[in-house]
Coordinates of C-alpha atoms in Angstrom, one line a residue:
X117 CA -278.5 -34.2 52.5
X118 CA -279.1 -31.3 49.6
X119 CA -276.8 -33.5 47.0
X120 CA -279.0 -36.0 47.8
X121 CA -282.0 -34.9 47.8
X122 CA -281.6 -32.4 45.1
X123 CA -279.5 -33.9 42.8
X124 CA -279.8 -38.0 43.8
X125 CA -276.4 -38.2 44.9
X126 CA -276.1 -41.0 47.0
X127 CA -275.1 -39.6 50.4
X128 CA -274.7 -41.4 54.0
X129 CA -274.8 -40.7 57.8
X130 CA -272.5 -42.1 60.2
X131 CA -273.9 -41.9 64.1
X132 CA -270.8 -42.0 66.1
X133 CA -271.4 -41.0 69.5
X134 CA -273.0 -38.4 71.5
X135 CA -273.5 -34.8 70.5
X136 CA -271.1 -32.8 72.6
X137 CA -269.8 -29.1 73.1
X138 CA -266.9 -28.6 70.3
X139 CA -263.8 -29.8 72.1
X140 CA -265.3 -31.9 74.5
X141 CA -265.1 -35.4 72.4
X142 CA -262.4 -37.6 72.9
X143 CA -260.6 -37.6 69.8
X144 CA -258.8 -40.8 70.9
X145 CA -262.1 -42.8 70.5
X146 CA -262.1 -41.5 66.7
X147 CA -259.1 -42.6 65.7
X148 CA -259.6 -45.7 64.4
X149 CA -262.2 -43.4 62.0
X150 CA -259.4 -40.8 61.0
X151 CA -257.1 -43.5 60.1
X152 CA -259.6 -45.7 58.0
X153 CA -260.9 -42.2 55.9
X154 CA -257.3 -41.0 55.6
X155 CA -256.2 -44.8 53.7
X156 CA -259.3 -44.6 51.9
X157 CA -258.7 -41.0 50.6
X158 CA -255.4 -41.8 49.8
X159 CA -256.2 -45.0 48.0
X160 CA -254.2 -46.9 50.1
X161 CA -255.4 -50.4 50.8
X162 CA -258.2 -51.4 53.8
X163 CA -258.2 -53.9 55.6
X164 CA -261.9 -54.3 56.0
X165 CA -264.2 -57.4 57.6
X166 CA -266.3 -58.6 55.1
X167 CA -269.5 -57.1 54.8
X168 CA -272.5 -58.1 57.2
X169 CA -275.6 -56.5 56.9
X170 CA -276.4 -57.8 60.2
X171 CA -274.0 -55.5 62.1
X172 CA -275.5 -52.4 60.9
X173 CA -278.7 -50.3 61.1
X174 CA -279.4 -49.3 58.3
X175 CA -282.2 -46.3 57.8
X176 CA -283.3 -43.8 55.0
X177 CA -285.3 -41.0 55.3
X178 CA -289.0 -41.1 55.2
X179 CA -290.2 -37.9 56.5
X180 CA -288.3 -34.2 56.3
X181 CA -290.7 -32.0 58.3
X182 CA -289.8 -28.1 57.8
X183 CA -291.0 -25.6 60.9
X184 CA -294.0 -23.1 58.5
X185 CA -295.0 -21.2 61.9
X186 CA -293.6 -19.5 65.1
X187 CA -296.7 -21.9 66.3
X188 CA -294.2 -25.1 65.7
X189 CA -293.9 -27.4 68.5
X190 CA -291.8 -30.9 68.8
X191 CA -294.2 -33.2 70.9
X192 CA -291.2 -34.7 73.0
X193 CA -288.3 -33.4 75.4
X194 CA -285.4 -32.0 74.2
X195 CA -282.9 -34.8 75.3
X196 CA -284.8 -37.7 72.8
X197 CA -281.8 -39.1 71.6
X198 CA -281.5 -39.5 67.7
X199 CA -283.1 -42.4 65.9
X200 CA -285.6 -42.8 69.2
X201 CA -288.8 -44.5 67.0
X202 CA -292.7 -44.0 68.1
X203 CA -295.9 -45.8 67.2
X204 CA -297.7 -45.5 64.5
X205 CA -300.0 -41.8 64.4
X206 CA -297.6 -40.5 67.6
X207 CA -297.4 -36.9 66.7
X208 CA -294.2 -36.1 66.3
X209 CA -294.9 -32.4 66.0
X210 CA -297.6 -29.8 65.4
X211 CA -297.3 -26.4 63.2
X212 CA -300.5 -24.7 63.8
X213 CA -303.5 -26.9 62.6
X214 CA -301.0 -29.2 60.6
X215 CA -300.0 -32.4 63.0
X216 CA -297.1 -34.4 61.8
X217 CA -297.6 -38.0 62.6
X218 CA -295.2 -41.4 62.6
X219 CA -296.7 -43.5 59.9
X220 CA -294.5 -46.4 59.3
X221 CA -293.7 -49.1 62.1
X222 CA -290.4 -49.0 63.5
X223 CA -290.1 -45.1 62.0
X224 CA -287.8 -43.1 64.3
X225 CA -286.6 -39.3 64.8
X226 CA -283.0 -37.4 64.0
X227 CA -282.1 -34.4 64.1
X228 CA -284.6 -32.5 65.6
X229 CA -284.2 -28.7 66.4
X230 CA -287.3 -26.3 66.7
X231 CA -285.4 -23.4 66.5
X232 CA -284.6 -22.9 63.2
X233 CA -285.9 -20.4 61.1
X234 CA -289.1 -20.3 59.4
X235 CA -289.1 -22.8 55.9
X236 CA -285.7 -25.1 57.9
X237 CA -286.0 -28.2 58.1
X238 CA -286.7 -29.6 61.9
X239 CA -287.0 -32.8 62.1
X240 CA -285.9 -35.7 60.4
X241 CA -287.3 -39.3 60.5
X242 CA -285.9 -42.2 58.9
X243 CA -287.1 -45.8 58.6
X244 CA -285.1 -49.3 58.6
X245 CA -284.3 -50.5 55.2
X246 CA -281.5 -52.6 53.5
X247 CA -278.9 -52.0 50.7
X248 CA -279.0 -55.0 48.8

């Protein structure tokens, strides 16, 4: 994300699974994952389905919403998985007298954490787009 947004690198998320306690994944159900990134890093040849756009979600980020205050507060439960989406004007959070509200259709949350410090960044939301 700092490349990117700081220097317009072009830089990517990949949502594989639940977030779990370090060392409680299955490493098994990555494998497929190590093995393609370890070819690719090593220039060796993939064998890769032709692309469909149609079998991904695709997002970028439209909001990045920083916590100002010790008065910041994330308007849903902690378990909201990632890239759980909310009408239009929901308010996502509230930071003292600022309200931070969905504004695109289909707009939807990552990464949320209240607790960082004062000036981190919260809460992410991203918004369905396309790469072509």
């Amino acid at each position: 994300y700092f490349s990117s947004n700081n220097f317009g690198a072009d830089a990517f998320t990949v949502e594989l699974g639940k977030v779990k306690p370090f060392g409680e994944n299955n490493m098994a159900d990555f494998e497929q994952v190590k093995s393609t990134l370890t070819r690719l890093i090593s220039g060796q040849d993939l064998a890769l389905a032709p692309y469909n756009e149609a079998d991904f979600n695709i997002f970028e980020i439209d909001q990045t919403i920083n916590k100002e205050t010790e008065a910041f507060v994330l308007n849903f439960a902690d378990d909201v998985e990632n890239f759980t989406d909310y009408p239009i004007g929901y308010v996502l959070a509230t930071d003292g007298v600022i309200e931070h509200k969905v504004r695109t259709q289909g707009e939807a949350i990552i990464f949320p954490n209240a607790n960082v410090a004062i000036g981190q960044r919260a809460l992410l939301t991203v918004k369905p787009t396309s790469i072509d």
